[in-house]
PDB file of C-alpha atoms in Angstrom:
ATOM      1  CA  UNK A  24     -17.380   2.843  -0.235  1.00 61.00           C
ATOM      2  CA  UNK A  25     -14.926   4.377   0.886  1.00 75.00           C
ATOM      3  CA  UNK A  26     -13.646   3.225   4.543  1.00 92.00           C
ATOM      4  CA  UNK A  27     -10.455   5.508   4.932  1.00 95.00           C
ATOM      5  CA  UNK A  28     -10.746   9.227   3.597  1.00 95.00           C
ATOM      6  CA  UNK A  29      -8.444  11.500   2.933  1.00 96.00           C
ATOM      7  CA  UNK A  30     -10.085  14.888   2.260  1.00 92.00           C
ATOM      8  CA  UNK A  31      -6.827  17.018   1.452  1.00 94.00           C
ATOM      9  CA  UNK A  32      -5.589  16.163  -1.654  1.00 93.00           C
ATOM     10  CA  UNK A  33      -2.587  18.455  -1.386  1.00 96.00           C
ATOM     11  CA  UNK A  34      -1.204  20.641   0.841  1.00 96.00           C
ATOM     12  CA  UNK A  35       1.504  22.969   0.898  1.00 97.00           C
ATOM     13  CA  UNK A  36       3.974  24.112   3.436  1.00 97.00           C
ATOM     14  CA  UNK A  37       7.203  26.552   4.301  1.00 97.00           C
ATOM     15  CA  UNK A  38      10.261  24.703   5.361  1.00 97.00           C
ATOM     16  CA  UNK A  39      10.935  23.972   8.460  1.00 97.00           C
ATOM     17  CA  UNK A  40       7.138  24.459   9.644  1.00 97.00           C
ATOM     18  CA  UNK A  41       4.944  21.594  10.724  1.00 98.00           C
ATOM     19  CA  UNK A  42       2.923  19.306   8.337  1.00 98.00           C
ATOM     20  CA  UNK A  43       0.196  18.038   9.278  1.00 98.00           C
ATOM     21  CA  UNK A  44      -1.850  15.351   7.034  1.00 98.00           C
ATOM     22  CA  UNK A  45      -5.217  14.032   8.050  1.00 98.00           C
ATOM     23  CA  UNK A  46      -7.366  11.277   8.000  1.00 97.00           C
ATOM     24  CA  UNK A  47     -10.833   9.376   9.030  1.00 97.00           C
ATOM     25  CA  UNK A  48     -11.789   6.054   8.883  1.00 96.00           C
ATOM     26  CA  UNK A  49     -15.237   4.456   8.649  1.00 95.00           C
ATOM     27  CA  UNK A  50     -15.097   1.145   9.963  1.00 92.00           C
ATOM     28  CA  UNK A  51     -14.880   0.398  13.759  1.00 91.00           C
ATOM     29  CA  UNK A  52     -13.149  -2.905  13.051  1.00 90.00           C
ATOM     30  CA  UNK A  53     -10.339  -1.402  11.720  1.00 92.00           C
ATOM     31  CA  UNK A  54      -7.089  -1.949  14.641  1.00 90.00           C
ATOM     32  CA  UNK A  55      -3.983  -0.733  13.269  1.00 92.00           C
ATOM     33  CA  UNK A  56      -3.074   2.431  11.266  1.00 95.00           C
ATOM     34  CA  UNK A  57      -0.589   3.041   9.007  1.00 94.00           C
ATOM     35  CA  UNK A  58       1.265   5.964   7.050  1.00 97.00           C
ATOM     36  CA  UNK A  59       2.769   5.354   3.900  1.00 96.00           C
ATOM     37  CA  UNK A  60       4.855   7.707   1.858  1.00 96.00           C
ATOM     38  CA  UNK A  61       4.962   8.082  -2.089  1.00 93.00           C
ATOM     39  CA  UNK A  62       7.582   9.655  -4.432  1.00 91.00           C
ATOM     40  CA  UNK A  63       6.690   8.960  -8.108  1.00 85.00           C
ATOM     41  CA  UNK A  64       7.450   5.920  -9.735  1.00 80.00           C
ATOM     42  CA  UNK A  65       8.233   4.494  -6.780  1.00 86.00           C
ATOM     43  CA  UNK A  66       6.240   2.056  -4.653  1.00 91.00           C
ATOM     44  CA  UNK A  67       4.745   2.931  -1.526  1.00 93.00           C
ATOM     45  CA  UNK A  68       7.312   3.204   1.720  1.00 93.00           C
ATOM     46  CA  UNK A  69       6.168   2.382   5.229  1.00 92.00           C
ATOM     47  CA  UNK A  70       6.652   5.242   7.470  1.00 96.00           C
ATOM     48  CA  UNK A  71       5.309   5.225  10.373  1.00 96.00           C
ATOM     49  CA  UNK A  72       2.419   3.332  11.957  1.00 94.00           C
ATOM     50  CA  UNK A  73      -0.085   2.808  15.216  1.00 95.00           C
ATOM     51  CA  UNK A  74      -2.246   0.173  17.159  1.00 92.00           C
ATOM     52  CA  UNK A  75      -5.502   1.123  18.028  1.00 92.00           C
ATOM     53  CA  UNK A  76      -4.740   0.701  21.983  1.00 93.00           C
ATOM     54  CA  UNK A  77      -2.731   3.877  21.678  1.00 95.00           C
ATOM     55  CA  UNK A  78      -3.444   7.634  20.791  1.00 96.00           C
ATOM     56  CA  UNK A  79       0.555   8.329  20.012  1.00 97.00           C
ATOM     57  CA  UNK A  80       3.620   7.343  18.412  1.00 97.00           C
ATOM     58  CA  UNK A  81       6.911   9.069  17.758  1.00 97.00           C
ATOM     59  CA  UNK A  82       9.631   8.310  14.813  1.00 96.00           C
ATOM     60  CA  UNK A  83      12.196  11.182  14.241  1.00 97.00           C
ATOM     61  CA  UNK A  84      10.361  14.257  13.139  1.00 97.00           C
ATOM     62  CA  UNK A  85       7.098  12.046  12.771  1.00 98.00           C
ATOM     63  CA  UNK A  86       3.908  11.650  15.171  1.00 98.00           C
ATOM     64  CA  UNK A  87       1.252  10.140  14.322  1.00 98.00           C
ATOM     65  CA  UNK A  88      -1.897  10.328  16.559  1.00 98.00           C
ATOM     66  CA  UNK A  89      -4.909   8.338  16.561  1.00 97.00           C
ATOM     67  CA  UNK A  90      -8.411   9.569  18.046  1.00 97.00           C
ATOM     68  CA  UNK A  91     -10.772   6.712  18.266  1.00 95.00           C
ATOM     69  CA  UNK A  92     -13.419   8.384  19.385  1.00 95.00           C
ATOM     70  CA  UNK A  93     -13.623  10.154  16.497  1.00 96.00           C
ATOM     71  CA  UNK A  94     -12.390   7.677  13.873  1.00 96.00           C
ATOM     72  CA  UNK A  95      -9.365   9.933  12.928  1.00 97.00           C
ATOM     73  CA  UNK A  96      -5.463  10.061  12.568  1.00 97.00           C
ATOM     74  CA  UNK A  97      -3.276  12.785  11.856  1.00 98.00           C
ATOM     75  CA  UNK A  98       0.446  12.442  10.551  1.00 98.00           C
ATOM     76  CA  UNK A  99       2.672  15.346  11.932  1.00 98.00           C
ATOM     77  CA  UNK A 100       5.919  16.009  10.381  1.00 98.00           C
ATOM     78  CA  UNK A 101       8.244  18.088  12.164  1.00 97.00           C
ATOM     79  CA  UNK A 102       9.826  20.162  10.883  1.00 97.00           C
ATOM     80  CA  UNK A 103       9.296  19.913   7.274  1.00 98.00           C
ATOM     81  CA  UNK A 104      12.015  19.799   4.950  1.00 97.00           C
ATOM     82  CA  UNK A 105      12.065  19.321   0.938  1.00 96.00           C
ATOM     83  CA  UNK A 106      12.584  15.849   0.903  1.00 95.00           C
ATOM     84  CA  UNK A 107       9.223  15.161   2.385  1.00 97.00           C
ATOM     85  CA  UNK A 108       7.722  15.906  -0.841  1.00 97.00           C
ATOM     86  CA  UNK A 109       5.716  12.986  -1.791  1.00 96.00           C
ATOM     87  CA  UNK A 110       2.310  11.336  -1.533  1.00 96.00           C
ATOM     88  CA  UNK A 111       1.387  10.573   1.572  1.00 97.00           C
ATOM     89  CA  UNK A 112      -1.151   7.369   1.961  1.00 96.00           C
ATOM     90  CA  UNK A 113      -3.439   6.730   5.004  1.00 96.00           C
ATOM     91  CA  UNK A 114      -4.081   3.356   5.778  1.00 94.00           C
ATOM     92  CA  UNK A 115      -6.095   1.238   8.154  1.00 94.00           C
ATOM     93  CA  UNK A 116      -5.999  -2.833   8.821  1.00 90.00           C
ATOM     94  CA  UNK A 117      -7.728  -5.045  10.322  1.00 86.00           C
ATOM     95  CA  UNK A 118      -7.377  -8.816  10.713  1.00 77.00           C
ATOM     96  CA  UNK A 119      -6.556 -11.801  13.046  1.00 73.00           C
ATOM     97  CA  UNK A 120      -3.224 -13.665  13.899  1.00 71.00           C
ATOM     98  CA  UNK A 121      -0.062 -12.167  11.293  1.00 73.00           C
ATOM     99  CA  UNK A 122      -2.699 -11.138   8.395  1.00 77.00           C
ATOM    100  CA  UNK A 123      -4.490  -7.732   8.443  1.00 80.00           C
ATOM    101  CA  UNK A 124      -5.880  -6.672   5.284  1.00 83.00           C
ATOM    102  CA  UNK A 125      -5.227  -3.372   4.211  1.00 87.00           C
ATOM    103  CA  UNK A 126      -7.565  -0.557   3.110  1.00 91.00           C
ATOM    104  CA  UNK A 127      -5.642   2.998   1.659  1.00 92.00           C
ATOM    105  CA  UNK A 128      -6.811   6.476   1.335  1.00 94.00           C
ATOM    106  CA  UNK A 129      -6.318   8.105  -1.977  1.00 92.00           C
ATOM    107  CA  UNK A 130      -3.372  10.265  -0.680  1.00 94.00           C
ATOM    108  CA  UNK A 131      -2.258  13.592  -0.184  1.00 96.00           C
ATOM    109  CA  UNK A 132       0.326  15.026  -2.336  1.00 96.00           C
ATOM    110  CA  UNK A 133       2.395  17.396   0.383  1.00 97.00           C
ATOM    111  CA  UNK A 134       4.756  19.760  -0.876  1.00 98.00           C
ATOM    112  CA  UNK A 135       7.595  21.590   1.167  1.00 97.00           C
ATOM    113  CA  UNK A 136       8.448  24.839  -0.276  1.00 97.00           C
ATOM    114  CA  UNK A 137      12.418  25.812   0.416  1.00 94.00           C
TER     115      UNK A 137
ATOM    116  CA  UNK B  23      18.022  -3.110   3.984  1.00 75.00           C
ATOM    117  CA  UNK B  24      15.886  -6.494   2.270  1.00 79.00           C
ATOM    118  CA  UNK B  25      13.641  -4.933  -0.253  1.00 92.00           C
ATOM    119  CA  UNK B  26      10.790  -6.522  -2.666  1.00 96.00           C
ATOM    120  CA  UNK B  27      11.692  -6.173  -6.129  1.00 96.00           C
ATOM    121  CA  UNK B  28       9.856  -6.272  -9.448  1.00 97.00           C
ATOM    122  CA  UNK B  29      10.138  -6.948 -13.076  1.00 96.00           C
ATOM    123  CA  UNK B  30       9.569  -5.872 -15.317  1.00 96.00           C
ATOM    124  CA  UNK B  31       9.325  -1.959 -14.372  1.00 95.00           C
ATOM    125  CA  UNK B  32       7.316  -1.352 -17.869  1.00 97.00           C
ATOM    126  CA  UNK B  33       5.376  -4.041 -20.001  1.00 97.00           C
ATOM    127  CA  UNK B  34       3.661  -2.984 -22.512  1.00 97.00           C
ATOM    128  CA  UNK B  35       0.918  -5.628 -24.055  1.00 97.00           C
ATOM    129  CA  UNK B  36      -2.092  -5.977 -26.453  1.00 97.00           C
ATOM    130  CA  UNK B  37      -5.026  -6.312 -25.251  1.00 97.00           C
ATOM    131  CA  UNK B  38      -6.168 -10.165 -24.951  1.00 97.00           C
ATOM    132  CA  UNK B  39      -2.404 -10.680 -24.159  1.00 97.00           C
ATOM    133  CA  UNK B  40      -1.195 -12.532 -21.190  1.00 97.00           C
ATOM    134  CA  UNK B  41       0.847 -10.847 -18.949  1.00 98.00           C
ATOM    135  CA  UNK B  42       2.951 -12.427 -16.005  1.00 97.00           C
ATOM    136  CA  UNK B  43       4.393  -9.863 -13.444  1.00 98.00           C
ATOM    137  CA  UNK B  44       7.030 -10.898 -11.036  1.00 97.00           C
ATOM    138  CA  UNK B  45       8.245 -10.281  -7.463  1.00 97.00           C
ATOM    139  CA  UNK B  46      10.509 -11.527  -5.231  1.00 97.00           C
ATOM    140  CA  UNK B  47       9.289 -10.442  -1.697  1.00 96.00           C
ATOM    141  CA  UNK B  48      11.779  -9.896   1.491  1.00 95.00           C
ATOM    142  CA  UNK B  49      12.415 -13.424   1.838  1.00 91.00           C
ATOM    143  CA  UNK B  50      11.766 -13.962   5.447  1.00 89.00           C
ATOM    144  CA  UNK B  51       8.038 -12.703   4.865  1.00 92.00           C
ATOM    145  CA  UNK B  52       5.222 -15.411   5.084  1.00 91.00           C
ATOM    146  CA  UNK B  53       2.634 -13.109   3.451  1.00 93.00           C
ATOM    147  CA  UNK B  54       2.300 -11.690   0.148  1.00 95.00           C
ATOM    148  CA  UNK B  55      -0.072  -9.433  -1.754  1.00 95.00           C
ATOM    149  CA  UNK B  56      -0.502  -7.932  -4.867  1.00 97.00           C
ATOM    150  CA  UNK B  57      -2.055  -4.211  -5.460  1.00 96.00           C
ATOM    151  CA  UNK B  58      -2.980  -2.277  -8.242  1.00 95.00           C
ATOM    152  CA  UNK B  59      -3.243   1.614  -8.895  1.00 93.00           C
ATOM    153  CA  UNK B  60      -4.856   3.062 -11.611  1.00 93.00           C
ATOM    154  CA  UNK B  61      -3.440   6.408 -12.921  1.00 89.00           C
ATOM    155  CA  UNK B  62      -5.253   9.663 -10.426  1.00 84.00           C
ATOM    156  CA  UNK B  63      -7.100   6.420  -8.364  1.00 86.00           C
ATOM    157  CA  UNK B  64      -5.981   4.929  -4.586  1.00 85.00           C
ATOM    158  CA  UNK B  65      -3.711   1.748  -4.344  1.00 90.00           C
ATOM    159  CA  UNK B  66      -6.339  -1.075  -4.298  1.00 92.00           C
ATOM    160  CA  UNK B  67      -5.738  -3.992  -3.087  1.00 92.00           C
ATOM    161  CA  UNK B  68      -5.775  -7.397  -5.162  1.00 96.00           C
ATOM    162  CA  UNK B  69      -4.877 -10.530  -3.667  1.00 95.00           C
ATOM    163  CA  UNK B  70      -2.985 -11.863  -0.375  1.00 93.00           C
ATOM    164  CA  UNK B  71      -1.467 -15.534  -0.454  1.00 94.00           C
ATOM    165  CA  UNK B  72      -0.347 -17.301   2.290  1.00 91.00           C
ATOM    166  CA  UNK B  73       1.180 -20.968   2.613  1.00 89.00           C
ATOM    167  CA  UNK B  74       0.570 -20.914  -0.662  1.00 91.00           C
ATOM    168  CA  UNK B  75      -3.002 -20.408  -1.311  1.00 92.00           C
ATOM    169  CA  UNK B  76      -4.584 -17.140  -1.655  1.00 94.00           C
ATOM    170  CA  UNK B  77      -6.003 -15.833   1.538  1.00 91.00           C
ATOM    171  CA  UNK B  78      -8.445 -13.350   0.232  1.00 91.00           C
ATOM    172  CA  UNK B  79      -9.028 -11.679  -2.988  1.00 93.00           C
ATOM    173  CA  UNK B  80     -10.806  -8.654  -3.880  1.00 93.00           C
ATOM    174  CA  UNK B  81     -13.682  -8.076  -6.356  1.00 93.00           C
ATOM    175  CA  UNK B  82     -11.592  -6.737  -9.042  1.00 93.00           C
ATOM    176  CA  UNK B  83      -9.371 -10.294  -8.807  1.00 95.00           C
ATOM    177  CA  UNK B  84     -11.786 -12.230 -11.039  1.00 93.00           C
ATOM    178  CA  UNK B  85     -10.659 -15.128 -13.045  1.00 94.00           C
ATOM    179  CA  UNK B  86      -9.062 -13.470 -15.409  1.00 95.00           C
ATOM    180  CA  UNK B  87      -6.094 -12.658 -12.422  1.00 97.00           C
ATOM    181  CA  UNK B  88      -4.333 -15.995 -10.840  1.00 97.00           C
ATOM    182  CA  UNK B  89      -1.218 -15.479  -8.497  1.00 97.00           C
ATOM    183  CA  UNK B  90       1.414 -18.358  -8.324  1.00 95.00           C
ATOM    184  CA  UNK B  91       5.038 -18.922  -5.968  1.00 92.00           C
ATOM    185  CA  UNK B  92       6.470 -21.039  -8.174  1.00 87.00           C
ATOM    186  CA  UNK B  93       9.445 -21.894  -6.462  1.00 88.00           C
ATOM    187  CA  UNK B  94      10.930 -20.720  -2.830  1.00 80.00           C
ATOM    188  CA  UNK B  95      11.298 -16.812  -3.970  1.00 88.00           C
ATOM    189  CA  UNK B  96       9.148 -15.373  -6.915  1.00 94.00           C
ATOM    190  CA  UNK B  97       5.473 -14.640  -6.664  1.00 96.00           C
ATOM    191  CA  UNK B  98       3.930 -13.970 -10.018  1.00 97.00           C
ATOM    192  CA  UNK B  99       0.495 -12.306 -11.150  1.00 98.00           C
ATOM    193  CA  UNK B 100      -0.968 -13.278 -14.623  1.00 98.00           C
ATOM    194  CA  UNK B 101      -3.630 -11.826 -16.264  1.00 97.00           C
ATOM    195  CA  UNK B 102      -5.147 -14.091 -18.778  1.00 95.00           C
ATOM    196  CA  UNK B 103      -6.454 -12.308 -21.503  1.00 94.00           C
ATOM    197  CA  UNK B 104      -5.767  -8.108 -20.794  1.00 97.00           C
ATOM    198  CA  UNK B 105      -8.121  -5.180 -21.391  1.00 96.00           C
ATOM    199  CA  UNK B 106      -7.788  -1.499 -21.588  1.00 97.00           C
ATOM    200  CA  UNK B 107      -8.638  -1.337 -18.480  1.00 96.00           C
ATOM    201  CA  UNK B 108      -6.130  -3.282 -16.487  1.00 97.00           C
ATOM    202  CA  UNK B 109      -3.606  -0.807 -17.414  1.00 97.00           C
ATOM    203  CA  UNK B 110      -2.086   0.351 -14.374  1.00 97.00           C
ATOM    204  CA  UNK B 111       0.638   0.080 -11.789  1.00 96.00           C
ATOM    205  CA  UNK B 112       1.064  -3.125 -10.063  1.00 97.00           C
ATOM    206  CA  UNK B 113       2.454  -2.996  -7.044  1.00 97.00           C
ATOM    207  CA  UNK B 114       3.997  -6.684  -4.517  1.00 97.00           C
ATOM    208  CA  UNK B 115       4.099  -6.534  -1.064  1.00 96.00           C
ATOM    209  CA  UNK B 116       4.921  -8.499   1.997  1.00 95.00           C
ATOM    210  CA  UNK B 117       4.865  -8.805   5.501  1.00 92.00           C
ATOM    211  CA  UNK B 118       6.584 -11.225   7.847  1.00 90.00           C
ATOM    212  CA  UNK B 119       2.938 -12.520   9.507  1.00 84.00           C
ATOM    213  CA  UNK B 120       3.577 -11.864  12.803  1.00 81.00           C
ATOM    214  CA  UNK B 121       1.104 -10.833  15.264  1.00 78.00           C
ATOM    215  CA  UNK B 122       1.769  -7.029  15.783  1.00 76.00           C
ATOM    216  CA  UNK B 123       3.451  -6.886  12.811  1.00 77.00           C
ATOM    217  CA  UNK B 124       1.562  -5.670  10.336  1.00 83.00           C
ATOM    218  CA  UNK B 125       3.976  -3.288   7.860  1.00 88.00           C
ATOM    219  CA  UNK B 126       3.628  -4.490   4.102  1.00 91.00           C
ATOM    220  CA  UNK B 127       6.864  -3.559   2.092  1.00 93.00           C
ATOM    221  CA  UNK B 128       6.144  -2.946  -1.053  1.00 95.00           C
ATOM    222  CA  UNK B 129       8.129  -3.305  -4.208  1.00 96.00           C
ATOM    223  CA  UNK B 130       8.500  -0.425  -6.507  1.00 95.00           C
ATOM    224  CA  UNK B 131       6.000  -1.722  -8.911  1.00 96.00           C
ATOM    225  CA  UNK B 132       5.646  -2.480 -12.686  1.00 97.00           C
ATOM    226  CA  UNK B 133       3.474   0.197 -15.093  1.00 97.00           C
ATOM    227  CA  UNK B 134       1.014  -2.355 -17.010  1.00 98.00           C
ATOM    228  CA  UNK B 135       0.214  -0.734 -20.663  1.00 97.00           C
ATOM    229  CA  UNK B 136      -2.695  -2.513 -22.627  1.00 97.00           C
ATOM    230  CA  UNK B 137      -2.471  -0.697 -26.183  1.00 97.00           C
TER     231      UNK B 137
END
């Protein structure tokens, strides 16, 4: 069953252009969103990440929007540079008090072409 | 920047082996989980241990996994008796527990080999 989808497995962009990385989610319980990147042999890294009582938030050159309506998130890098090749991981929580538990998507491997 | 780390980064076993991998989370965090990620599959989660007890457990944690904080800093994951198929990466994470603060860090994981 899988809750959190990520349909792109790669995708492939100029320099300087905008990524974009997408994602949908099954389960309506699910209350806080996260993006985490992936170079290999390396563990995941947090990057950026959203509550489910907004539709936006900024870091640097990455967005990440949530539309509820629709069960879906997007990543947006901007603009894209090399070093932003990695795996990129969707996730989604849910949970009470400090504990969510954590459901990932199976990734998309971005590449930035110089 | 406080960072989970693992050992070892490669352990290669038998199969019926034990295996112990070990963590030291961001020492500050209250929560701590364990995750697994078979080579081409998604990063699925394990365990989570609080106050130490474990807090919820997935399917694929049967009793052949156990998770232990042995003292005030490592968190271990054993695996009884290995099989082919537990070869993977194994990844630690934690998170301070906070309400609102959800962000596991994770450590850079340890490649399991069962031969």
């Amino acid at each position: 069953d899988q809750q959190v989808k990520q349909n792109s497995p790669s995708l492939s962009v100029q320099e300087g252009r905008i990524s974009i990385l997408n994602c949908d989610y099954t389960n309506s319980m699910f209350d806080y969103f996260l993006w985490y990147k992936k170079y290999p042999a390396e563990g995941p890294t947090f990057l950026i990440s959203i509550s489910s009582i907004k539709d936006k938030n900024e870091d640097g050159r990455f967005t990440v929007f949530l539309n509820k309506s629709a069960k879906h998130l997007s990543l947006h890098i901007v603009p894209s540079q090399p070093g932003d090749s990695a795996v990129y991981f969707c996730a989604a929580s849910a949970g009470s008090g400090g504990y969510q538990k954590v459901t990932f998507g199976i990734g998309t491997k971005l590449q930035v072409i110089p | 920047e406080p960072e989970v780390t693992q050992t070892p980064s490669h352990q290669v076993t038998q199969m019926g082996q034990e295996v112990i991998l070990r963590c030291v989370p961001i020492s500050n965090h209250l929560y701590f989980y364990w995750y697994r990620q078979i080579l081409g599959q998604k990063v699925e989660f394990l365990v989570s241990f609080y106050n130490n007890e474990i807090s919820e457990k997935s399917e694929i944690f049967d009793d052949q996994f156990s998770v232990e904080r042995p003292d005030g800093s490592n968190f271990t994951l054993k695996i009884r008796s290995t099989k082919l198929e537990d070869s993977a990466m194994y990844f630690c994470a934690s998170s301070e527990g906070r309400v609102g603060y959800y962000e596991q860090y994770f450590g850079p994981g340890t490649r399991l080999t069962v031969t």
